CSV table of C-alpha atoms in Angstrom, one decimal:
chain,number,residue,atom,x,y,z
V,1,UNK,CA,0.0,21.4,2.4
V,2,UNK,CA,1.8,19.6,5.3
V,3,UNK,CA,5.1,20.5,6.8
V,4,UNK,CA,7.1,17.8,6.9
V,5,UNK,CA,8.8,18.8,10.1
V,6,UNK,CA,5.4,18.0,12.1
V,7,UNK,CA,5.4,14.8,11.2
V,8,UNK,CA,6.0,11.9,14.1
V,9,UNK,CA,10.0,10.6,15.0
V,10,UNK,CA,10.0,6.9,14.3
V,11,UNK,CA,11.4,4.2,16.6
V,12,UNK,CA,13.2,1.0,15.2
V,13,UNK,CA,11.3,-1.9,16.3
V,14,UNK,CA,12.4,-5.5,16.3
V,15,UNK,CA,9.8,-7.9,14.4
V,16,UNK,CA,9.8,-11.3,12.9
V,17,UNK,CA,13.4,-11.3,12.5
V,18,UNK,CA,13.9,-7.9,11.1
V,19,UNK,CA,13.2,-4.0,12.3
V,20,UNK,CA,10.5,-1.7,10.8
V,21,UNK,CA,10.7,1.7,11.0
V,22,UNK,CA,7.7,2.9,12.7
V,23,UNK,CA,5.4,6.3,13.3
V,24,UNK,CA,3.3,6.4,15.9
V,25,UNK,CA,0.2,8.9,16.9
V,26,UNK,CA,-2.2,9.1,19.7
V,27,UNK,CA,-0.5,7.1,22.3
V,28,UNK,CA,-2.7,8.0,24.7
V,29,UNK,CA,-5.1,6.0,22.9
V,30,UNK,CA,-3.9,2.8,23.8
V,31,UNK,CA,-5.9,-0.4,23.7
V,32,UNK,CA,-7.8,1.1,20.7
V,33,UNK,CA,-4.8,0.4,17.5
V,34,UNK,CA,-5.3,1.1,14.2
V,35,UNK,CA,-2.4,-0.2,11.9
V,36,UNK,CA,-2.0,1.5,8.7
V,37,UNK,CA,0.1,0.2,5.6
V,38,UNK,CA,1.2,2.4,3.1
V,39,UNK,CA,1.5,1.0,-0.9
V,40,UNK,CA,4.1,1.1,-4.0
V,41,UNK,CA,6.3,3.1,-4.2
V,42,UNK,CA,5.2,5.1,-0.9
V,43,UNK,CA,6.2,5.3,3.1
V,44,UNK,CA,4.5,5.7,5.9
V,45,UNK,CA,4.5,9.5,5.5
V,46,UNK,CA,1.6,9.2,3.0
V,47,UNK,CA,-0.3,8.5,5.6
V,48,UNK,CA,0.6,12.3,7.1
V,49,UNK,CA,-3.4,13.9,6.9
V,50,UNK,CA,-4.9,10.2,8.1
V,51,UNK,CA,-2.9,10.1,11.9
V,52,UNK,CA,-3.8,13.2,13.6
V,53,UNK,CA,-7.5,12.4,11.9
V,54,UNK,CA,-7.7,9.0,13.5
V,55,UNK,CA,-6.0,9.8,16.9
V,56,UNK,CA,-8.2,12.5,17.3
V,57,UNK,CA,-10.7,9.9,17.1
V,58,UNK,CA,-9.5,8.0,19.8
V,59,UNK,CA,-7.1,5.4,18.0
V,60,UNK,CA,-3.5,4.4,18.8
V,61,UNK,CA,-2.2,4.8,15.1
V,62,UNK,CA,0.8,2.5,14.2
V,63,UNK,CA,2.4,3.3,10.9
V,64,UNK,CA,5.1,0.9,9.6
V,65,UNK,CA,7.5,1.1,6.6
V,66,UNK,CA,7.1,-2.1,5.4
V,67,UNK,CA,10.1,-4.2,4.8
V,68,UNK,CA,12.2,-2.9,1.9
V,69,UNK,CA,11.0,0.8,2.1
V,70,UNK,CA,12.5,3.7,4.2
V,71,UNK,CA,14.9,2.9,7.6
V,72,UNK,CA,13.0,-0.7,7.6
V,73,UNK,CA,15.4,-3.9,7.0
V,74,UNK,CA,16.0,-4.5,3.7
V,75,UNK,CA,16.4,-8.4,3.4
V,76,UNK,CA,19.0,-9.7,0.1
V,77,UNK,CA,16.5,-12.7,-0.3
V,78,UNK,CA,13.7,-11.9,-3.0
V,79,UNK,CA,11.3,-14.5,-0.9
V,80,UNK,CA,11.8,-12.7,1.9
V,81,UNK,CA,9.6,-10.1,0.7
V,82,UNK,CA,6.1,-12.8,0.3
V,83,UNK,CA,2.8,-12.4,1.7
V,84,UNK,CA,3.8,-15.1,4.8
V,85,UNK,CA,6.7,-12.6,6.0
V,86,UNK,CA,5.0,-9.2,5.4
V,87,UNK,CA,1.7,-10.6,7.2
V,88,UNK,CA,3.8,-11.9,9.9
V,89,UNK,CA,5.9,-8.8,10.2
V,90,UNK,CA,2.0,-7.0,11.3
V,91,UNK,CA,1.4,-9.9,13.4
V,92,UNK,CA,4.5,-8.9,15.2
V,93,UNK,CA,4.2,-5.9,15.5
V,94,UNK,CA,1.1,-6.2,17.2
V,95,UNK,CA,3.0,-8.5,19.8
V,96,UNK,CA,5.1,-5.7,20.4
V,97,UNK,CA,2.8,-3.3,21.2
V,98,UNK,CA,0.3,-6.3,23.4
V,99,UNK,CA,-2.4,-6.0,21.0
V,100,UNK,CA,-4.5,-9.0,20.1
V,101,UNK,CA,-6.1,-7.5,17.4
V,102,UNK,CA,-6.3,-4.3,15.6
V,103,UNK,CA,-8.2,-2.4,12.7
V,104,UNK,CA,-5.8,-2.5,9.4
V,105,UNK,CA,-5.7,0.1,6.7
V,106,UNK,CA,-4.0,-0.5,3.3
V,107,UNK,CA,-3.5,1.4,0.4
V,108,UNK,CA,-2.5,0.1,-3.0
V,109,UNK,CA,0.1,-2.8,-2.3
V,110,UNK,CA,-1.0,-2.3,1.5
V,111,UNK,CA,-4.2,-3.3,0.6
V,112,UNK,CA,-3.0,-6.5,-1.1
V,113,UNK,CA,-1.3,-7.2,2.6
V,114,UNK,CA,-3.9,-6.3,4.7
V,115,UNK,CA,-6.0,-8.7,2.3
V,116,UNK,CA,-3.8,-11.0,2.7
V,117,UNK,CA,-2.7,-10.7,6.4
V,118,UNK,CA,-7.1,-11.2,7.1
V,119,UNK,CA,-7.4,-14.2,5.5
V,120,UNK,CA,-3.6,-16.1,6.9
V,121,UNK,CA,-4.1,-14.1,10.3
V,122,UNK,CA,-8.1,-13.5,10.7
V,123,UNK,CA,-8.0,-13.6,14.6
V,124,UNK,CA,-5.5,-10.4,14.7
V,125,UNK,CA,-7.6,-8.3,12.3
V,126,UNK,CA,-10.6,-6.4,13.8
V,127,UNK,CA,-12.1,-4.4,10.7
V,128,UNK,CA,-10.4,-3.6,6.6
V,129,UNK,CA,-10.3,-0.2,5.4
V,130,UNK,CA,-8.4,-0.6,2.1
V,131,UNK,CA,-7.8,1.7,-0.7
V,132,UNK,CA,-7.2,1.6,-4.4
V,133,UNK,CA,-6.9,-2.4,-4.8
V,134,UNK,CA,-10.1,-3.9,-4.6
V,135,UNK,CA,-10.1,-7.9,-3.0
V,136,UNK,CA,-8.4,-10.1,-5.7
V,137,UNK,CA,-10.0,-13.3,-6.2
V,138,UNK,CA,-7.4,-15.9,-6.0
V,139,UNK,CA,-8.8,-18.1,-9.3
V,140,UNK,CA,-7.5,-21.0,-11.2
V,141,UNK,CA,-3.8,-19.9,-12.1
V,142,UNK,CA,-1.2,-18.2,-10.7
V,143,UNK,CA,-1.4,-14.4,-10.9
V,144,UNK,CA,1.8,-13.5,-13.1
V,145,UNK,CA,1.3,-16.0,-15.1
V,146,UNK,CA,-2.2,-15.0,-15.9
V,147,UNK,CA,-1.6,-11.5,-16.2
V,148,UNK,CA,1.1,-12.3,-18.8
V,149,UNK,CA,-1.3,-14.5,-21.2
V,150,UNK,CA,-3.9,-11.6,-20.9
V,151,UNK,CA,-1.7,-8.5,-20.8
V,152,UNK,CA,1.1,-9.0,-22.4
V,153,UNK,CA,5.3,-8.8,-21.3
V,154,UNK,CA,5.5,-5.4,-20.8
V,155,UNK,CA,2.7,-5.2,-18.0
V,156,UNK,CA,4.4,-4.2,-15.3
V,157,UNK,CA,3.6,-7.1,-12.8
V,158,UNK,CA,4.9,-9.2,-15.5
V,159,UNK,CA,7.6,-6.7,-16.5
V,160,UNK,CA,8.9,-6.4,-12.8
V,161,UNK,CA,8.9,-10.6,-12.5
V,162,UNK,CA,10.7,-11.8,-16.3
V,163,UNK,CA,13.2,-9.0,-16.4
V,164,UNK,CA,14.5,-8.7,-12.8
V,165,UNK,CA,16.6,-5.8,-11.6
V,166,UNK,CA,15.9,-3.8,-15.1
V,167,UNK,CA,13.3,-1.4,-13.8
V,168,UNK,CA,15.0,-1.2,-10.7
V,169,UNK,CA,17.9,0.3,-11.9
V,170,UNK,CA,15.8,2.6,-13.8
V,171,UNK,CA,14.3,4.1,-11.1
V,172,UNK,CA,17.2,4.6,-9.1
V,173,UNK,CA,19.1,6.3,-12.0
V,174,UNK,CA,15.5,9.0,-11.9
V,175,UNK,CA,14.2,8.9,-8.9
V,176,UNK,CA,13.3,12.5,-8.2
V,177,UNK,CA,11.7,12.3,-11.9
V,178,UNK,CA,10.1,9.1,-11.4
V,179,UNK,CA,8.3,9.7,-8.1
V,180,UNK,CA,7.5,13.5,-9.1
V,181,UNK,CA,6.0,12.3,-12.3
V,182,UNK,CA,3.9,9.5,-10.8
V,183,UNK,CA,2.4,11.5,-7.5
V,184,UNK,CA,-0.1,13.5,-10.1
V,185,UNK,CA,-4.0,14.0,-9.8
V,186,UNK,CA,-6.8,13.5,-11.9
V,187,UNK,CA,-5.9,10.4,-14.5
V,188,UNK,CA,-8.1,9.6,-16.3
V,189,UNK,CA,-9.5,5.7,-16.1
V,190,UNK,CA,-7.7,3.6,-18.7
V,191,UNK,CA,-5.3,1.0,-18.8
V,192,UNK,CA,-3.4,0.1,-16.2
V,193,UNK,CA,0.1,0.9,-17.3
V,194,UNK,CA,2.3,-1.6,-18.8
V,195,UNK,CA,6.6,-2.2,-17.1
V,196,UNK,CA,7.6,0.1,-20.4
V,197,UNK,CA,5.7,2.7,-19.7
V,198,UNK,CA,6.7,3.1,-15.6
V,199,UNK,CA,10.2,3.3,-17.1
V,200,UNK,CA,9.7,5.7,-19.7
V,201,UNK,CA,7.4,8.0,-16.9
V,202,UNK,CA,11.3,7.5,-14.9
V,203,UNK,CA,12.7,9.2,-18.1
V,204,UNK,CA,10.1,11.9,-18.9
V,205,UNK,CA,11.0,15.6,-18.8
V,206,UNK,CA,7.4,16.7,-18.5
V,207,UNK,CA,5.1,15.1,-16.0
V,208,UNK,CA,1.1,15.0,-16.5
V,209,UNK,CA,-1.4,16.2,-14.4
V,210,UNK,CA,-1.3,18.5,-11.3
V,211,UNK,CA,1.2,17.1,-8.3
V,212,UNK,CA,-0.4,15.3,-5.6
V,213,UNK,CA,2.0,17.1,-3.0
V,214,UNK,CA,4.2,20.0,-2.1
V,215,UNK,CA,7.9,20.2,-3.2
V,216,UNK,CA,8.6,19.6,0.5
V,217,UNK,CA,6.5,16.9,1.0
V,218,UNK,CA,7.5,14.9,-2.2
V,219,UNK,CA,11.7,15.7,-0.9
V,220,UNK,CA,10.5,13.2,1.8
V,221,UNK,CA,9.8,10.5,-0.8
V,222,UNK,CA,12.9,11.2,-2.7
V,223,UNK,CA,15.1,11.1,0.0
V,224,UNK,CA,13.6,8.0,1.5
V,225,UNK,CA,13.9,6.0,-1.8
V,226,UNK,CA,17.8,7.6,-2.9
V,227,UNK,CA,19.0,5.8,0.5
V,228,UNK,CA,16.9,2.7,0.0
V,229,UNK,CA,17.0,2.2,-3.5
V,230,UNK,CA,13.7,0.4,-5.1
V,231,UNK,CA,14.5,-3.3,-4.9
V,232,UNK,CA,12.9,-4.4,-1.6
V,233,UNK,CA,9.9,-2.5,-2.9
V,234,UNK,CA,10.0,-4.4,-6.6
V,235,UNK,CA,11.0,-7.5,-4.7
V,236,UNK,CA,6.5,-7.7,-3.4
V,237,UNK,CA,6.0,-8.0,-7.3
V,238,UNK,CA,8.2,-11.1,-7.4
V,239,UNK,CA,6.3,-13.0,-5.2
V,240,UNK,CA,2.9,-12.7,-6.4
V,241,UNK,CA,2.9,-16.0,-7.6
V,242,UNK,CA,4.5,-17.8,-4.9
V,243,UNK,CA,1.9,-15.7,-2.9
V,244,UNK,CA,-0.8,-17.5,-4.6
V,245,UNK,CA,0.6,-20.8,-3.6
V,246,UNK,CA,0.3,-19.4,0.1
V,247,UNK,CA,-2.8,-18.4,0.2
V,248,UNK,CA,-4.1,-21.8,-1.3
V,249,UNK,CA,-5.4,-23.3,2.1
V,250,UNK,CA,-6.6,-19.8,3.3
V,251,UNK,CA,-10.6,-19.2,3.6
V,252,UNK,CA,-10.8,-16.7,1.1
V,253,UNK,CA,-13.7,-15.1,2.5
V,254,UNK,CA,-13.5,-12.1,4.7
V,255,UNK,CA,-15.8,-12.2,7.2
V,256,UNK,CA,-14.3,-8.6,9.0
V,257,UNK,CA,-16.4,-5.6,8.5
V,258,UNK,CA,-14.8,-3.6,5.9
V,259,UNK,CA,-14.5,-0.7,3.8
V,260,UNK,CA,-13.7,0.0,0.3
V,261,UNK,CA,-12.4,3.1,-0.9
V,262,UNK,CA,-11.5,3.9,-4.9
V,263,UNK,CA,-10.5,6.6,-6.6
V,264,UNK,CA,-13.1,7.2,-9.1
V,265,UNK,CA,-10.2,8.8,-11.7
V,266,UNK,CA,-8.2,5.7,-10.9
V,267,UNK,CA,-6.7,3.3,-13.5
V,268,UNK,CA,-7.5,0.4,-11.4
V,269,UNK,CA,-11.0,-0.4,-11.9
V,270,UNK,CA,-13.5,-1.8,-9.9
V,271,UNK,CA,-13.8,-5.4,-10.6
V,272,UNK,CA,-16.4,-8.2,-10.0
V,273,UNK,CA,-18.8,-8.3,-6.7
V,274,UNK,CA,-16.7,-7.9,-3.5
V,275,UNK,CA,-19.4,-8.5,-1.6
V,276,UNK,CA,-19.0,-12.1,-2.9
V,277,UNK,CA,-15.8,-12.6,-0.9
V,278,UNK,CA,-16.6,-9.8,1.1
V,279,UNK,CA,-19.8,-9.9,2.6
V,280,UNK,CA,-19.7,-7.0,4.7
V,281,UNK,CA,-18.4,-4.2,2.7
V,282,UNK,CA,-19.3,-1.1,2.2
V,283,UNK,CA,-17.7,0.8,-1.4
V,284,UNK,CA,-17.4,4.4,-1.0
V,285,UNK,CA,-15.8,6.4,-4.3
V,286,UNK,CA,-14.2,9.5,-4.6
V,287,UNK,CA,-13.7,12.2,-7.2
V,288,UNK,CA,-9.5,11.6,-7.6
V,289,UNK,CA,-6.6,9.5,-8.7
V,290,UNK,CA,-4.7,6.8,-7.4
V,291,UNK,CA,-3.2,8.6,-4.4
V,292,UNK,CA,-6.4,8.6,-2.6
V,293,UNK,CA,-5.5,9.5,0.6
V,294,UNK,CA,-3.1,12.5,-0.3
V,295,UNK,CA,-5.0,13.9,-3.1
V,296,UNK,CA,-8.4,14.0,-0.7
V,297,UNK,CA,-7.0,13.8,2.3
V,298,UNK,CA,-10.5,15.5,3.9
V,299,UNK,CA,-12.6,13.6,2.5
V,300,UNK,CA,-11.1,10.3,3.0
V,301,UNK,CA,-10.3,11.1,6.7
V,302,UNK,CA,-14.2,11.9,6.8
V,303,UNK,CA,-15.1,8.5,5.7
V,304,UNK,CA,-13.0,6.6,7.4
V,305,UNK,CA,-13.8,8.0,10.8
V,306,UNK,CA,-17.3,8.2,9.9
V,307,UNK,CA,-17.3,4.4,9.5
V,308,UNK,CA,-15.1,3.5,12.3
V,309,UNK,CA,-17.6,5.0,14.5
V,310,UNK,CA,-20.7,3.4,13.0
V,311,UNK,CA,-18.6,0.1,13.9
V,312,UNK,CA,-18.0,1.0,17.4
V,313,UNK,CA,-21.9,2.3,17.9
């Protein structure tokens, strides 16, 4: 397992009217950035195996808390929190660093942001590695709305949007409990859980499945979230719909090479053709969970720098 101690000191950087907590390996790299963006409810520490990997490998690897997670800003204003501001917040922080463009890497809500930052920003993004979330086709209607006609009240999209602040407070009351009981291995596929059910893993005594990480390592997670609290983080849920509306004039087609990586034991499931929206994508699976990149840290640092390199050839 990693010690925690080894992992990078941040610096506080100003962007797009707010500061991000940021982790930077491989320096020495620069001119060669590879941004990743870590999911919900993570930090830029789940990222740990992946820098050394990729700096190795001759990137400058820049690794953000997001807005509303760890020492990052954490803006009162739910909108504050939509796909336009956490794209731009990328988009500055390349700026800071003099980068015109840069390889992004996103894992679970990451992914939905590095989709989304491609298709508002396509000139700053080189090449998509994402994990977990597959593309999502935009469609007819908005995305909450949707989900709550075909899944019900209690999904937790929906859950998170129609009953604000509940689940929030929920996790805040457990977090140790919550975040040890969701960073397991090995589920099983199956549904994808519904709002309830998030809460009631926030309550349970006994969690599922082998841990993901070390007792140190998951203190790192606790920690962060006890001092931040989970709102910011809930608060990208919110604007999934008014994220729809933004991304109505985007080309939804992403024309960057790319790379999809799922967790074959993972509850969300591959869906529809991404080659359709995503015409040059290659899908890679692996034998785990949801925490891809912590449970198989290996073999996920394999494939990514095995494809990074067939991209530079």
């Amino acid at each position: 397992m990693f010690n925690p101690g080894d992992f990078p000191e941040p610096t506080l950087v100003p962007v797009n009217g707010v500061e991000l907590e940021v982790f930077e390996a491989g320096r020495r790299n620069a001119g060669k950035p590879i941004v990743l963006c870590h999911g919900w409810p993570e930090h830029a520490f789940s990222w740990r195996h992946q820098m050394p990997a990729l700096a190795a490998a001759g990137y400058h690897v820049i690794v953000p808390n997001q807005r509303g997670y760890g020492n990052s800003s954490r803006p009162a204003e739910v909108t504050d929190y939509d796909i336009g501001h956490l794209s731009g917040d990328l988009v500055a922080l390349l700026d800071h660093y003099g980068y015109d463009d840069a390889a992004f890497v996103g894992h679970d809500w990451g992914a939905m942001v590095v989709w989304g930052l491609t298709l508002l920003h396509p000139g700053r993004v080189s090449r998509v590695i994402n994990l977990s979330l597959p593309y999502q086709e935009r469609g007819g209607r908005p995305w909450v709305e949707a989900m709550e006609d075909a899944l019900g009240g209690d999904f937790y999209f929906v859950h998170f949007n129609r009953r604000p602040g509940v689940a929030d407070a929920v996790f805040e009351e457990n977090t140790f409990r919550f975040l040890r009981n969701l960073y397991r291995k090995n589920e099983p596929p199956g549904e994808p859980r519904p709002g309830m059910a998030l809460i009631d893993l926030a309550r349970a005594e006994k969690p599922l499945g082998d841990p993901v990480m070390s007792d140190s390592e998951l203190a790192v997670f606790v920690s962060a979230f006890e001092s931040s609290g989970f709102t910011g983080s809930v608060n990208w849920y919110r604007n999934l719909d008014r994220n729809w509306h933004l991304l109505a004039d985007a080309d939804p087609v992403i024309r960057q090479p790319a790379l999809m990586i799922h967790g074959d034991r993972d509850v969300i499931r591959r869906s529809g053709n991404p080659a359709e929206f995503v015409p040059h994508v290659e899908v890679v699976g692996l034998d785990c969970g949801h925490w891809i990149q912590q449970e198989m840290p290996e073999e996920t640092n394999r494939v990514m720098t095995r494809w990074l390199a067939q991209q530079d050839a």
